[in-house]
Amino acid sequence: MFKFRTDFNCCKTVNCENFGVVKSEDYIPQSRRLGYLSIECKLCGSNCPWINNELVNGIVKEKLDFQFARKLTHCPKCHQYFFFSERTDSKLHGFTSAGTQRKKCCACRTIYTVQNYKNIEALKLVLASIIANKEIRESIKASGLSARLYYFYLDKLSSIFANFSRLHEEEVMERSYLAMHTEGRVIKLDHKRGMYSLITSEVDSGYILLNSNNLTRQSVVDYYIYDESENTIITSNESDNLENVLTNRYQQNMSRNHFEQLLVGELKPVTKCNLIYPDKLAYIHFQLLNAFSRKADKYDHYIEHESTLRSGALMAAYEDIKKSNADVYFFVPFLNSREKLQGKKIGWWKDRWFSNELGAICPITCKLTDSADIKLHHSDSIDLFYTYIDQHMNKGINSINVIDQLSEIHRVIFNYCDLKNNTTRAITLGVAPQVYTPESLLQDALKMIMS
């Protein structure tokens, strides 16, 4: 089983000897020198905001169980998760009294039952209601199912699509090189409810690998519950000058109480859950991305120009960065700029920025001499997915379970069914042999899981 990082209170200055080192003698733990709780590194002078490790690690487990759990295939005891636990073999072991196939794990000897879906028609009805984007009450009424059964089959549909997707992703993620792109978006629902989501795509295909939100079922003390009306998200600049856009972004960042203070305006939580601050979600999301990056010999990560994301990305990739197996970059989209940045120093920290036809790129963990080294060739996948979610997500939902289930169903449909240049992102990534409709996707997913 893969071991997640459990302590995030350390220096996050890449060139400092204490970078990623926990409990250094150079630290002043829980310093308030700059007016906020931080860990101060006397060696480089940085003050990284203090992180509640217990909170982050608890929600990592919660998100892991939903995003990567093998609920439908393989041994439930020793092969619980896609990517994070090693696959085990099994052998046929008779049938249940109802005639359902049983298997026995060759590693731990656990006997488990192969999934068998008898009411496939109910799954099709629920899928049709999602595609039609009807209100939940309308969907339940149109399906002819009781409310209890509707939610039961919605959960099953989410698991089927997720397991189908992850099974294929496992097959192609072991590679020599991987490039990922991550940005954050606010998804608004009715009555001022909503969530902040981090979305990551595979660069070459635009395939959405992971979509995480800051909703949690965990009990959270009031101090860590998001309850803000202010908005510190860096706003778009209408300037047609790329350097002015970047300078303005730094100025907006400097106006915060501290650099990781990302506030996303007023968001009311849905029922029976809590909202956490976006900076905590960053540590969680990037930890989960190790599912994909750990399968690659070398990887690059292009992240939104946001200090909150920088810290999460660095801590998740710390060991690979130290081994020169991973690099992290800021990226700001800016199409067809007339100017060419070639290592221009911009901002408080004199960061070096480069540009190409897609936008501006700043290396965080390495040095560049030319922007030609940049492997980011597509930059609109996250915007397209966000637009897709905004158009297809039911705005009236008020349940964390339904939000998570619909988000995952839409992630898979977007990857396997939504067309761009007459093909799908799943085909380009190499996880699908054909263009699917949602209905044919369900049909093939059921065949794979039940076999």
XYZ file of N, CA and C in Angstrom, residues 244-330:
261
model
N 2.088 42.961 -18.023
C 1.186 43.691 -17.128
C 0.224 42.748 -16.415
N -0.257 41.736 -17.139
C -1.154 40.734 -16.545
C -0.459 40.022 -15.383
N 0.781 39.600 -15.597
C 1.524 38.884 -14.555
C 1.826 39.784 -13.362
N 2.232 41.023 -13.633
C 2.517 41.973 -12.554
C 1.278 42.207 -11.705
N 0.123 42.339 -12.358
C -1.125 42.560 -11.639
C -1.490 41.360 -10.765
N -1.203 40.176 -11.251
C -1.492 38.972 -10.462
C -0.667 38.961 -9.169
N 0.582 39.325 -9.263
C 1.418 39.396 -8.064
C 0.898 40.451 -7.090
N 0.473 41.580 -7.601
C -0.037 42.636 -6.734
C -1.300 42.185 -5.996
N -2.173 41.462 -6.680
C -3.376 40.949 -6.030
C -3.021 39.930 -4.955
N -2.019 39.110 -5.235
C -1.574 38.111 -4.266
C -1.007 38.780 -3.019
N -0.264 39.880 -3.212
C 0.365 40.576 -2.095
C -0.652 41.255 -1.175
N -1.865 41.480 -1.657
C -2.877 42.156 -0.839
C -3.522 41.219 0.178
N -3.207 39.969 0.135
C -3.780 39.003 1.082
C -3.096 39.089 2.451
N -3.762 38.510 3.439
C -3.171 38.416 4.770
C -1.910 37.562 4.729
N -1.969 36.470 3.996
C -0.773 35.681 3.679
C -1.004 35.020 2.325
N 0.066 34.523 1.713
C 0.010 34.132 0.303
C -0.902 32.945 0.032
N -1.132 32.105 1.035
C -1.994 30.944 0.828
C -3.438 31.203 1.252
N -3.762 32.454 1.527
C -5.118 32.797 1.967
C -6.040 32.916 0.751
N -6.424 31.779 0.211
C -7.330 31.757 -0.929
C -8.767 31.703 -0.412
N -9.509 32.785 -0.646
C -10.919 32.852 -0.280
C -11.738 32.927 -1.558
N -12.885 32.273 -1.554
C -13.651 32.129 -2.796
C -15.057 32.720 -2.677
N -15.195 33.739 -1.833
C -16.482 34.383 -1.683
C -17.420 33.579 -0.796
N -18.671 34.012 -0.736
C -19.644 33.346 0.134
C -20.100 32.030 -0.479
N -19.925 30.956 0.280
C -20.390 29.630 -0.113
C -21.072 28.985 1.084
N -22.311 28.638 0.931
C -23.009 27.925 2.002
C -22.878 26.424 1.751
N -22.646 25.634 2.803
C -22.470 24.191 2.609
C -23.790 23.492 2.331
N -23.714 22.354 1.679
C -24.893 21.506 1.526
C -25.120 20.790 2.849
N -26.226 20.088 2.978
C -26.595 19.490 4.259
C -25.654 18.352 4.648
N -25.495 18.201 5.941
C -24.761 17.093 6.558
C -23.307 16.993 6.084
N -22.683 18.154 5.880
C -21.262 18.149 5.543
C -20.659 19.490 5.910
N -19.361 19.615 5.766
C -18.667 20.864 6.041
C -17.858 21.291 4.825
N -17.591 22.589 4.734
C -16.681 23.142 3.745
C -15.354 23.444 4.429
N -14.245 23.035 3.832
C -12.937 23.378 4.369
C -12.313 24.462 3.487
N -11.274 25.091 3.990
C -10.604 26.144 3.231
C -9.857 25.541 2.039
N -9.810 26.266 0.913
C -9.171 25.751 -0.303
C -7.724 25.327 -0.128
N -6.950 26.011 0.757
C -5.550 25.623 0.914
C -5.421 24.206 1.455
N -6.365 23.779 2.289
C -6.320 22.394 2.800
C -6.646 21.409 1.682
N -7.613 21.781 0.826
C -7.945 20.915 -0.300
C -6.737 20.718 -1.213
N -5.912 21.754 -1.370
C -4.737 21.648 -2.242
C -3.812 20.519 -1.783
N -3.549 20.439 -0.481
C -2.690 19.369 0.023
C -3.322 18.003 -0.234
N -4.637 17.919 -0.095
C -5.347 16.654 -0.288
C -5.337 16.240 -1.760
N -5.713 17.163 -2.630
C -5.821 16.866 -4.061
C -4.484 16.414 -4.639
N -3.421 17.133 -4.329
C -2.126 16.790 -4.913
C -1.572 15.479 -4.352
N -1.912 15.148 -3.109
C -1.537 13.829 -2.583
C -2.192 12.724 -3.404
N -3.475 12.891 -3.718
C -4.201 11.874 -4.477
C -3.683 11.745 -5.904
N -3.107 12.828 -6.442
C -2.560 12.772 -7.800
C -1.344 11.856 -7.899
N -0.790 11.473 -6.764
C 0.300 10.489 -6.789
C -0.156 9.170 -7.402
N -1.470 8.955 -7.447
C -1.999 7.764 -8.109
C -1.469 7.661 -9.529
N -1.356 8.797 -10.203
C -0.939 8.817 -11.597
C 0.555 9.090 -11.744
N 1.081 10.028 -10.982
C 2.482 10.426 -11.163
C 3.463 9.348 -10.716
N 3.100 8.555 -9.726
C 4.042 7.540 -9.235
C 4.254 6.412 -10.245
N 3.400 6.349 -11.251
C 3.548 5.326 -12.292
C 4.470 5.796 -13.422
N 4.887 7.069 -13.374
C 5.719 7.623 -14.444
C 7.163 7.775 -13.972
N 8.109 7.560 -14.880
C 9.519 7.745 -14.540
C 9.837 9.220 -14.313
N 9.190 10.085 -15.077
C 9.417 11.525 -14.993
C 8.086 12.227 -15.240
N 7.810 13.296 -14.492
C 6.572 14.027 -14.743
C 6.745 15.522 -14.487
N 5.946 16.292 -15.220
C 5.867 17.733 -15.051
C 4.449 18.099 -14.647
N 4.337 19.105 -13.782
C 3.020 19.530 -13.328
C 2.889 21.030 -13.541
N 1.906 21.425 -14.359
C 1.619 22.821 -14.638
C 0.415 23.225 -13.794
N 0.615 24.197 -12.913
C -0.452 24.574 -11.991
C -0.828 26.040 -12.183
N -2.039 26.358 -11.806
C -2.511 27.736 -11.825
C -1.551 28.617 -11.017
N -1.398 29.876 -11.433
C -0.511 30.802 -10.711
C -1.168 31.183 -9.393
N -1.011 30.318 -8.413
C -1.700 30.452 -7.134
C -0.826 29.817 -6.045
N -0.422 30.623 -5.042
C 0.483 30.132 -3.993
C -0.102 28.952 -3.225
N -1.416 28.935 -3.077
C -2.075 27.823 -2.400
C -1.770 26.500 -3.097
N -1.847 26.504 -4.429
C -1.595 25.282 -5.182
C -0.105 24.935 -5.186
N 0.740 25.943 -5.186
C 2.182 25.715 -5.177
C 2.587 24.849 -3.987
N 2.117 25.197 -2.799
C 2.501 24.457 -1.597
C 2.034 23.006 -1.665
N 0.785 22.799 -2.084
C 0.267 21.438 -2.176
C 1.018 20.602 -3.193
N 1.342 21.202 -4.344
C 2.054 20.480 -5.402
C 3.475 20.113 -4.963
N 4.149 21.041 -4.295
C 5.523 20.770 -3.857
C 5.581 19.666 -2.814
N 4.644 19.673 -1.879
C 4.682 18.653 -0.828
C 4.352 17.263 -1.361
N 3.459 17.198 -2.336
C 3.112 15.892 -2.910
C 4.244 15.318 -3.743
N 5.021 16.199 -4.398
C 6.086 15.750 -5.307
C 7.471 15.878 -4.685
N 7.545 16.179 -3.386
C 8.814 16.494 -2.727
C 9.925 15.483 -3.031
N 9.663 14.205 -2.831
C 10.706 13.189 -3.020
C 11.167 13.127 -4.479
N 10.222 13.227 -5.410
C 10.581 13.173 -6.831
C 11.317 14.433 -7.275
N 10.965 15.566 -6.683
C 11.681 16.805 -6.990
C 13.129 16.701 -6.548
N 13.339 16.167 -5.350
C 14.705 16.015 -4.822
C 15.537 15.077 -5.689
N 14.880 14.114 -6.329
C 15.578 13.159 -7.202
C 15.646 13.635 -8.649
N 15.128 14.837 -8.924
C 15.067 15.402 -10.284
C 14.186 14.586 -11.213
N 13.178 13.921 -10.635
C 12.213 13.160 -11.434
C 10.918 13.927 -11.689
N 10.776 15.105 -11.079
C 9.545 15.875 -11.235
C 9.856 17.359 -11.208
N 9.079 18.121 -11.949
C 9.170 19.580 -11.926
C 7.776 20.182 -11.890
N 7.679 21.342 -11.226
C 6.406 22.048 -11.091
C 6.564 23.435 -11.698
N 5.516 23.879 -12.435
C 5.537 25.170 -13.110
C 4.234 25.914 -12.836
N 4.316 27.249 -12.726
C 3.118 28.070 -12.814
C 2.762 28.242 -14.289
